[in-house]
Short mmCIF file of N, CA and C in Angstrom, two decimals:
data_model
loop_
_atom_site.label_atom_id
_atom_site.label_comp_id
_atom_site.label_asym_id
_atom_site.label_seq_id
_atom_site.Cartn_x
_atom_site.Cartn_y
_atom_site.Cartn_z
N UNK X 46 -17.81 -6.28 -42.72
CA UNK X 46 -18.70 -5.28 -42.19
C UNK X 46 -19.45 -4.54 -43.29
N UNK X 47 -19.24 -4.43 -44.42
CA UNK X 47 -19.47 -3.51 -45.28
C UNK X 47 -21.12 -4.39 -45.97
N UNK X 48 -21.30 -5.74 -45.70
CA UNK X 48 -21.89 -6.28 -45.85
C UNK X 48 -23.54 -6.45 -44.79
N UNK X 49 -22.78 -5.57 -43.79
CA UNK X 49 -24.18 -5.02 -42.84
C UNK X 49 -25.06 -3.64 -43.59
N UNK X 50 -24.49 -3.12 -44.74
CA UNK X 50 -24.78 -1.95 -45.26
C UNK X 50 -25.71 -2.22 -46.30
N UNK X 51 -25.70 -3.69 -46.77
CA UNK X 51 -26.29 -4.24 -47.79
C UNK X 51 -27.52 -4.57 -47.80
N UNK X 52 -28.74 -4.36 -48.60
CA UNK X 52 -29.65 -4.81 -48.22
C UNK X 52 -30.50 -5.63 -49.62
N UNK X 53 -31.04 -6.67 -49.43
CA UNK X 53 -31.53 -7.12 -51.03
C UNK X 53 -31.49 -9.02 -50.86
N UNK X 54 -32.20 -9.00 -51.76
CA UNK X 54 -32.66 -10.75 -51.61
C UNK X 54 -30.85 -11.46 -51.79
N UNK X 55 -31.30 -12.65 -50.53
CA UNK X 55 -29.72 -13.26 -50.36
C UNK X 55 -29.09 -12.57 -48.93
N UNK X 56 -29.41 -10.96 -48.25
CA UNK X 56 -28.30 -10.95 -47.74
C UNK X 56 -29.55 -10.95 -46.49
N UNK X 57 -28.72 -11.58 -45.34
CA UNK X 57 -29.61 -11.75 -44.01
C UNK X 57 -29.54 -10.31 -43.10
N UNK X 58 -30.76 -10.44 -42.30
CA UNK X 58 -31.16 -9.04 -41.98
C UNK X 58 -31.00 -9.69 -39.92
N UNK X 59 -30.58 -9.20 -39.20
CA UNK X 59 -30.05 -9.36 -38.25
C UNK X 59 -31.86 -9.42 -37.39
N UNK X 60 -32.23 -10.38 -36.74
CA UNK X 60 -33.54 -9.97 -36.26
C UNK X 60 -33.64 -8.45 -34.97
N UNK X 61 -34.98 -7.88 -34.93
CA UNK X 61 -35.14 -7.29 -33.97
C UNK X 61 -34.76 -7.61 -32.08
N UNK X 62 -34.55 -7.00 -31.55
CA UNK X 62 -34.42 -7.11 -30.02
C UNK X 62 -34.09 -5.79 -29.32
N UNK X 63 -34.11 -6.31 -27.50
CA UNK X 63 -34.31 -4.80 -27.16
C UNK X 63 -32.58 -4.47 -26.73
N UNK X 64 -32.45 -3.36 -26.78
CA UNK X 64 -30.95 -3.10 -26.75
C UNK X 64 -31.11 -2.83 -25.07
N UNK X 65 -32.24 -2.18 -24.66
CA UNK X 65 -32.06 -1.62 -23.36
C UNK X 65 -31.94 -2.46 -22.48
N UNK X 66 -32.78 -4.15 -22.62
CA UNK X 66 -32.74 -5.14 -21.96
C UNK X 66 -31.62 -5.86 -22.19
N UNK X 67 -30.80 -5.97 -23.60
CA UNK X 67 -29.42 -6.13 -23.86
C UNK X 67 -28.21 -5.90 -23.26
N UNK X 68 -28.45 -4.31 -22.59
CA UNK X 68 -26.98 -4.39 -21.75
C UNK X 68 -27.50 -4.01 -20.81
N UNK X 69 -28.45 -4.30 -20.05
CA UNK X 69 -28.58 -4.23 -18.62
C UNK X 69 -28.68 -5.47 -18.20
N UNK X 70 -29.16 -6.62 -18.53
CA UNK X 70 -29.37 -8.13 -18.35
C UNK X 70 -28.51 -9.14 -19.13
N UNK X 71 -28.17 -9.32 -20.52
CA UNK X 71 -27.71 -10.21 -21.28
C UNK X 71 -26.17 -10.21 -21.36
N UNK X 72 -25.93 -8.65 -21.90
CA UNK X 72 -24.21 -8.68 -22.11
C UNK X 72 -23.29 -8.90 -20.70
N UNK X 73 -23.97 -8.33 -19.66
CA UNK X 73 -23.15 -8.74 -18.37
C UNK X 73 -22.89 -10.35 -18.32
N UNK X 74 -23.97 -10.80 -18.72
CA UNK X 74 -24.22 -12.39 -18.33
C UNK X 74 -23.08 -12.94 -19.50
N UNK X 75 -23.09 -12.64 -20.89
CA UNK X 75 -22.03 -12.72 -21.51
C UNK X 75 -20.49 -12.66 -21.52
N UNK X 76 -20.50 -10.86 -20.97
CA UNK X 76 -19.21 -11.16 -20.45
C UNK X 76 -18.56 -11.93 -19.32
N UNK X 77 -19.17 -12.20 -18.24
CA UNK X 77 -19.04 -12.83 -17.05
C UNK X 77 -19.19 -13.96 -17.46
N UNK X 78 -19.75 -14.82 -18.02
CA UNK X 78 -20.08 -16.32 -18.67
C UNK X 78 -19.03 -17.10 -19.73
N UNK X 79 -18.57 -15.98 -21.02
CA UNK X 79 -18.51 -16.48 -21.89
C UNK X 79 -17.42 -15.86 -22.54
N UNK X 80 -17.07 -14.44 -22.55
CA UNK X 80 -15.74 -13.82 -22.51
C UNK X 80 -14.44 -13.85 -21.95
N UNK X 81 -14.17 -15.27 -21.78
CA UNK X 81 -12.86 -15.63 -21.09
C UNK X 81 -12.55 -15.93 -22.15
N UNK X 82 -11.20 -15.92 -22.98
CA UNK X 82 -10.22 -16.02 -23.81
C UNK X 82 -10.23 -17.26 -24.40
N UNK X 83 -10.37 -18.66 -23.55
CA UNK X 83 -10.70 -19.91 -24.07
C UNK X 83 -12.11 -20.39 -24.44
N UNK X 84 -12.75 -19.05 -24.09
CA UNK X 84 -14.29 -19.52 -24.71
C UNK X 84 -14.29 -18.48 -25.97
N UNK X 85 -15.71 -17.74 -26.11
CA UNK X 85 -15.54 -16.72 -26.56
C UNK X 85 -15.28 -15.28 -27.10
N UNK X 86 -14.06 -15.17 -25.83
CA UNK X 86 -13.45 -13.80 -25.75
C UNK X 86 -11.62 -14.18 -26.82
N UNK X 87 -11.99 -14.38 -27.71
CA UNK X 87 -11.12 -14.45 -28.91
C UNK X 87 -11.39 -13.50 -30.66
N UNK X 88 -10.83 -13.30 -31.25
CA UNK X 88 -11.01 -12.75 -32.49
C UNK X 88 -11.46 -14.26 -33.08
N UNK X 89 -12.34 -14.14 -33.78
CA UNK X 89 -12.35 -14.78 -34.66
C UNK X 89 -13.49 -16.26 -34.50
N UNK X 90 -13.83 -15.84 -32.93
CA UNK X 90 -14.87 -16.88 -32.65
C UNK X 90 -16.59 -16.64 -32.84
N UNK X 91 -17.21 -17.82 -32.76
CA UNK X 91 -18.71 -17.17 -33.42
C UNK X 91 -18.85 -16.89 -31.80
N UNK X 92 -19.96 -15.94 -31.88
CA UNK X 92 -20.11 -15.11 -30.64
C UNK X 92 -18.94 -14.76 -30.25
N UNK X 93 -18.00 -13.55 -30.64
CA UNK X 93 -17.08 -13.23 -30.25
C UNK X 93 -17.52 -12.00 -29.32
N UNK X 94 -17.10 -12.05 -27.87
CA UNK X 94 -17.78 -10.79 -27.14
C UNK X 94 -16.73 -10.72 -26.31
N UNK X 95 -16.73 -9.05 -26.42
CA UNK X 95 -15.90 -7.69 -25.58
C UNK X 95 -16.71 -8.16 -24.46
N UNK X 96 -15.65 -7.69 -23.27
CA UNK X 96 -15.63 -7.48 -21.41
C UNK X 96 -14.65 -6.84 -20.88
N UNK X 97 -15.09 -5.75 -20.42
CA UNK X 97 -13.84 -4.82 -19.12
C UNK X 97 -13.55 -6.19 -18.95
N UNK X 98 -12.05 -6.09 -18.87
CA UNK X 98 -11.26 -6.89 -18.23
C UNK X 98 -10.53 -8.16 -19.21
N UNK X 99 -11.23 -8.54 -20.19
CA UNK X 99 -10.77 -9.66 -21.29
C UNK X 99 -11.05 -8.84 -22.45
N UNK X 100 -11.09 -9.84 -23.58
CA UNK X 100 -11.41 -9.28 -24.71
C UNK X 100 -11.56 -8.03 -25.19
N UNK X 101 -10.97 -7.35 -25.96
CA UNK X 101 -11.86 -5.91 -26.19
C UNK X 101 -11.15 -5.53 -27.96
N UNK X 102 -11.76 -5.09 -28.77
CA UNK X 102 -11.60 -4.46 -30.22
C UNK X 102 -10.55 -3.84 -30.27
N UNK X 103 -9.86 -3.25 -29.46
CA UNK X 103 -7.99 -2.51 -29.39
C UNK X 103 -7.94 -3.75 -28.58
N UNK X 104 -6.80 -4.67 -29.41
CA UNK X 104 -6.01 -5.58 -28.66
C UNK X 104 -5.34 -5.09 -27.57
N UNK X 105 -4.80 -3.26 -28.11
CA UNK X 105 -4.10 -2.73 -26.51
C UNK X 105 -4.78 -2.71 -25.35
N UNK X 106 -6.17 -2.79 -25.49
CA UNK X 106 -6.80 -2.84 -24.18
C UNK X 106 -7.59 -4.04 -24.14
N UNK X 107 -6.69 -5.17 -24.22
CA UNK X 107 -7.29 -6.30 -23.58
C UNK X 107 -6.52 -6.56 -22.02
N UNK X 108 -7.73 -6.92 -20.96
CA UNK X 108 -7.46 -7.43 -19.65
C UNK X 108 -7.54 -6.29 -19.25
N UNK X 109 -7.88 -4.75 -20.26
CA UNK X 109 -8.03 -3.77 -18.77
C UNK X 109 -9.52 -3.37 -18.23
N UNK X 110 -9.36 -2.97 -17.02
CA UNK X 110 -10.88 -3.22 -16.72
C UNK X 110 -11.18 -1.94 -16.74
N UNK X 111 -12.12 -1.47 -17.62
CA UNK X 111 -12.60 0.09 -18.45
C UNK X 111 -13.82 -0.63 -19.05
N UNK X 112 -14.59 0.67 -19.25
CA UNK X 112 -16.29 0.11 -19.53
C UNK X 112 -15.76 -0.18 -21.13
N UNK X 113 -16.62 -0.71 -21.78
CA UNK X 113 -16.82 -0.97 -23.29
C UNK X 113 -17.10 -0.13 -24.12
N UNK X 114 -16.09 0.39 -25.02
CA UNK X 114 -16.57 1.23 -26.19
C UNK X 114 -18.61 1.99 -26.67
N UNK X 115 -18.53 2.23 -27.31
CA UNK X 115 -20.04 2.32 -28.00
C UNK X 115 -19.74 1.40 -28.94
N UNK X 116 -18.82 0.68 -30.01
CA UNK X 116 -18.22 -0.14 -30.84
C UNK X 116 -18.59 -1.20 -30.45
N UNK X 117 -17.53 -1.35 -29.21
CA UNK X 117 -17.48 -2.86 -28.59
C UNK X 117 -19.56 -3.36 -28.05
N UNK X 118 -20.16 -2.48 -27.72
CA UNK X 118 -21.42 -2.38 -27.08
C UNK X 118 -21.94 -3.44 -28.29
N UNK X 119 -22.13 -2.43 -29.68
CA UNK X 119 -22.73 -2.44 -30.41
C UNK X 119 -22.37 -3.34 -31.15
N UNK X 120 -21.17 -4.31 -31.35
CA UNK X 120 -20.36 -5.42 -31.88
C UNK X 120 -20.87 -6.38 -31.14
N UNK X 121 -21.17 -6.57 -29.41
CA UNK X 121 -21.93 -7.59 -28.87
C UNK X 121 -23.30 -7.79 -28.87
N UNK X 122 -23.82 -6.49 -29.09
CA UNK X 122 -25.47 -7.14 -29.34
C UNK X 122 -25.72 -7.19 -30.88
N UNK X 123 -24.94 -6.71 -31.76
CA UNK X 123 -25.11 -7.32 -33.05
C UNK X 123 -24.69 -9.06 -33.47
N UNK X 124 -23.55 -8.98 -32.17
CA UNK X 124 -23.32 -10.44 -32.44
C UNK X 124 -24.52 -11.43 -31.92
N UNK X 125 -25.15 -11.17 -30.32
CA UNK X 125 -25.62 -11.78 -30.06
C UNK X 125 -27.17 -12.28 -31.08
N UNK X 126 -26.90 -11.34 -31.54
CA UNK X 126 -28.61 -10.83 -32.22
C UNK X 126 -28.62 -12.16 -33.48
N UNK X 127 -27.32 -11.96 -33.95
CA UNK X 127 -27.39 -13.43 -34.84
C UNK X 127 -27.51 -14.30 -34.76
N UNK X 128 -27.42 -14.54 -33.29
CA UNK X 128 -27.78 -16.28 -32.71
C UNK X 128 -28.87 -16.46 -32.24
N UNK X 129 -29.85 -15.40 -32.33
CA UNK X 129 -31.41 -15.28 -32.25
C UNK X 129 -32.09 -16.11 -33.62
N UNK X 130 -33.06 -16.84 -32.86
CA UNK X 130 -34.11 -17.24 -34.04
C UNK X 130 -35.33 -17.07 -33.91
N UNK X 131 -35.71 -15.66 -34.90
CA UNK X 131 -37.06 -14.96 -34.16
C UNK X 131 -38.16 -15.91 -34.54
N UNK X 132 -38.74 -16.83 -35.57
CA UNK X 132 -39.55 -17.65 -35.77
C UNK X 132 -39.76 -18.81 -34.66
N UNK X 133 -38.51 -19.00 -33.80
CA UNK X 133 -38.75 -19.96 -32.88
C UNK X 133 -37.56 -19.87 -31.68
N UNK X 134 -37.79 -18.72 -31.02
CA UNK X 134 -37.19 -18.16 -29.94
C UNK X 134 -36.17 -19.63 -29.46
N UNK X 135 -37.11 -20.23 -28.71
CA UNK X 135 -36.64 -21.54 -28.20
C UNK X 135 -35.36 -22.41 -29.11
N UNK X 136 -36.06 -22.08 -30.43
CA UNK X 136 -34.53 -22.74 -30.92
C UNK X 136 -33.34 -22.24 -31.17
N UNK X 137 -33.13 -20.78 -30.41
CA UNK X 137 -31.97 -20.05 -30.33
C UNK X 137 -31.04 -20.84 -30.07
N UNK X 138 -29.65 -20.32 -30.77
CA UNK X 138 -28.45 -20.85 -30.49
C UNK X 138 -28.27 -20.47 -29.02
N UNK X 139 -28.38 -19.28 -28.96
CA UNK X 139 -27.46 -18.37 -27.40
C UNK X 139 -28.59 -18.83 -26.31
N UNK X 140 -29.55 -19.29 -26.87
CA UNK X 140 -30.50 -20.18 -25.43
C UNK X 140 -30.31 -21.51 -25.48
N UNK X 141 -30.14 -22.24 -26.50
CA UNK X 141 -29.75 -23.57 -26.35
C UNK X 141 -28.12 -23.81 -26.36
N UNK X 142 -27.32 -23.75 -26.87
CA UNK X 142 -25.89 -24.19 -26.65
C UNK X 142 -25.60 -23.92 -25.03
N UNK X 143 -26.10 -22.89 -24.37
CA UNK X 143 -24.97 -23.17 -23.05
C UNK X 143 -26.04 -24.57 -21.93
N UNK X 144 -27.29 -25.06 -22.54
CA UNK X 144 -27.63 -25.84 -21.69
C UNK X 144 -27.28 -27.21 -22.01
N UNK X 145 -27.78 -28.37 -21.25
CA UNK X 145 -27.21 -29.70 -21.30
C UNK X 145 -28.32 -30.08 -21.98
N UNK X 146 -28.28 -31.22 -23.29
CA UNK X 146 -29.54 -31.60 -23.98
C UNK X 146 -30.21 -32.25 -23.09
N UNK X 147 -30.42 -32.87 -22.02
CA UNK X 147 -31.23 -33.26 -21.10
C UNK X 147 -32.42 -31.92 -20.79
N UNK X 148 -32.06 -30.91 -20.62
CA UNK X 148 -32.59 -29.92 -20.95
C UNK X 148 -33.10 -28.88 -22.23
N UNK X 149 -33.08 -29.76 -23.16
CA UNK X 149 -33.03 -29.19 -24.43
C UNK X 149 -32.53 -28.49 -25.40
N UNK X 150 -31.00 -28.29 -24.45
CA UNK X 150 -30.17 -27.84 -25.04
C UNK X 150 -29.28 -28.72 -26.10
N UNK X 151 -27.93 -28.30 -26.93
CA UNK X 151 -27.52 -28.37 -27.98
C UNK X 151 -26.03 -28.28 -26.98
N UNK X 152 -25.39 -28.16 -25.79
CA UNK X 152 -24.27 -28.16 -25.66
C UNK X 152 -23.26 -27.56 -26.64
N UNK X 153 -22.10 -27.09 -26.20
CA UNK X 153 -20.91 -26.90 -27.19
C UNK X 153 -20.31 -27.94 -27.59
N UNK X 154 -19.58 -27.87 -28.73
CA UNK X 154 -19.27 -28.90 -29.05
C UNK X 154 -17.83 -30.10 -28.19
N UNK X 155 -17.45 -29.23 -27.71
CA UNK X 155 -16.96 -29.75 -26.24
C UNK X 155 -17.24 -30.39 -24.98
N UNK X 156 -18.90 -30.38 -25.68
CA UNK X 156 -19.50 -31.06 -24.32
C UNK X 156 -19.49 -29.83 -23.12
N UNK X 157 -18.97 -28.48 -22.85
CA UNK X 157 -19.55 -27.58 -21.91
C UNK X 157 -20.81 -27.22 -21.95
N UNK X 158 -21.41 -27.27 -20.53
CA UNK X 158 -22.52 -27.06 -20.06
C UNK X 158 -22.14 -25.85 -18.81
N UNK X 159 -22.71 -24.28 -19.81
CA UNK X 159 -22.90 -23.26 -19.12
C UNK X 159 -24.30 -23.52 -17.83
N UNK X 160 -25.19 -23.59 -18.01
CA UNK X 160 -26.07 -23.59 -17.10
C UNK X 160 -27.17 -25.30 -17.08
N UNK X 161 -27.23 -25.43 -15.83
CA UNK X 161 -27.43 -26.83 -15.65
C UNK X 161 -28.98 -27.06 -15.80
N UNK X 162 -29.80 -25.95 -15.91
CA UNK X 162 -31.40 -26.13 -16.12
C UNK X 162 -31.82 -24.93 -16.75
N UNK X 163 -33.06 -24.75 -17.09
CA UNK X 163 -33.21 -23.67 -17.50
C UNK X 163 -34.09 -22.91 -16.16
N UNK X 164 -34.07 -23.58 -14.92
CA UNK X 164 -34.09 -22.33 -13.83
C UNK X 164 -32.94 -21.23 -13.55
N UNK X 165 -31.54 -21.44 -13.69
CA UNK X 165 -30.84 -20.84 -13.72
C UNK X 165 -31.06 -19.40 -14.01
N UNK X 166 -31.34 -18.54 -13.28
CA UNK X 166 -31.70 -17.19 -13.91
C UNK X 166 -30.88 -16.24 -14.60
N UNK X 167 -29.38 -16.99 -14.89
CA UNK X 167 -28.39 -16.45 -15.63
C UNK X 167 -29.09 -16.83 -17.29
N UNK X 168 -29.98 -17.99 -17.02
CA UNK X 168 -30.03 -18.64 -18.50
C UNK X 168 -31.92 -17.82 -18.75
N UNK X 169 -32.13 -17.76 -17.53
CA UNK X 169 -33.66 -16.87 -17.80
C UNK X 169 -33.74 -15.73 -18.53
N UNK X 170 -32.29 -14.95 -17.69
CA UNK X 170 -32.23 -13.59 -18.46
C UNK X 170 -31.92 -13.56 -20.13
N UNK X 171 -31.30 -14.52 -21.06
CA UNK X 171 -30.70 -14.99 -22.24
C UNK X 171 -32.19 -15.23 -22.69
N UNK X 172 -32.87 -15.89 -22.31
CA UNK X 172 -34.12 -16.53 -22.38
C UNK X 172 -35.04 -15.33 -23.00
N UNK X 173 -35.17 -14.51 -21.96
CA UNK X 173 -36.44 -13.53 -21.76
C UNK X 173 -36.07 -12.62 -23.07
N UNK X 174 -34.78 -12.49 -23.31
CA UNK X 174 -34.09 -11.40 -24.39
C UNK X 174 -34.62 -12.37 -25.45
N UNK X 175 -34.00 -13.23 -25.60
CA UNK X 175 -34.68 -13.87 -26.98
C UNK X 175 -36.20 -14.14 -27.38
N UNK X 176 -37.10 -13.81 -26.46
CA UNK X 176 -38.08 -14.06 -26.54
C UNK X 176 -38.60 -15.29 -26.43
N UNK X 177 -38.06 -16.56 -25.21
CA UNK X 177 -38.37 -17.66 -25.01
C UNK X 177 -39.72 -17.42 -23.92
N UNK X 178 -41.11 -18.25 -23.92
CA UNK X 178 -41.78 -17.64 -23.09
C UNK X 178 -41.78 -18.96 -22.21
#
């Protein structure tokens, strides 16, 4: 963390996005999607994301269902924000990994396929945040 404080040639700068459209549209879709314990509701996973109810930054309050810290808030849209690629929206990680490459997606490496097209408006809302047009 101490390395988010840093600023200077070499260290990466997290791109811009909107926070307000962040947790009213994206992080729900996150936690409900992707914060189950065998996906990415673990320590230590890329996109690691807090949800009332799974995951949460006090291991004592994992599985209880209580809103999310300002921490935990701000730990998921910093995370998500890294899997943004502002030069080419479309080639976002967090917009391409949950689709099927038939769709242009990048799949997990497990072969899961979160959303089956990009009509899915679970995958629109991920979309619109990253700036896919």
């Amino acid at each position: 963390l101490l390395l988010a404080c840093v600023t200077g040639p070499g260290v990466a700068t997290l791109p811009q996005a909107d926070t307000g459209q962040f947790y009213a549209e994206v992080e729900p879709e996150l936690g409900a999607s992707c914060a189950n314990p065998a996906c990415h509701g673990t320590a230590g996973r890329p996109l690691e994301v807090y949800a009332p109810g799974f995951h949460r930054a006090d291991p004592d309050r994992t599985f209880v269902e209580e809103d999310l810290s300002a921490e935990e808030h701000q730990l998921n849209f910093d995370r998500a924000r890294a899997f943004l690629t502002p030069r080419d929206p479309g080639e976002s990680l967090l917009v391409t990994r949950p689709l099927p490459p038939g769709e242009g997606g990048t799949a997990h490496g497990d072969g899961l396929v979160i959303y089956g097209d990009r009509s899915d408006p679970r995958w629109a809302a991920l979309a619109a945040w990253a700036g896919v047009e």
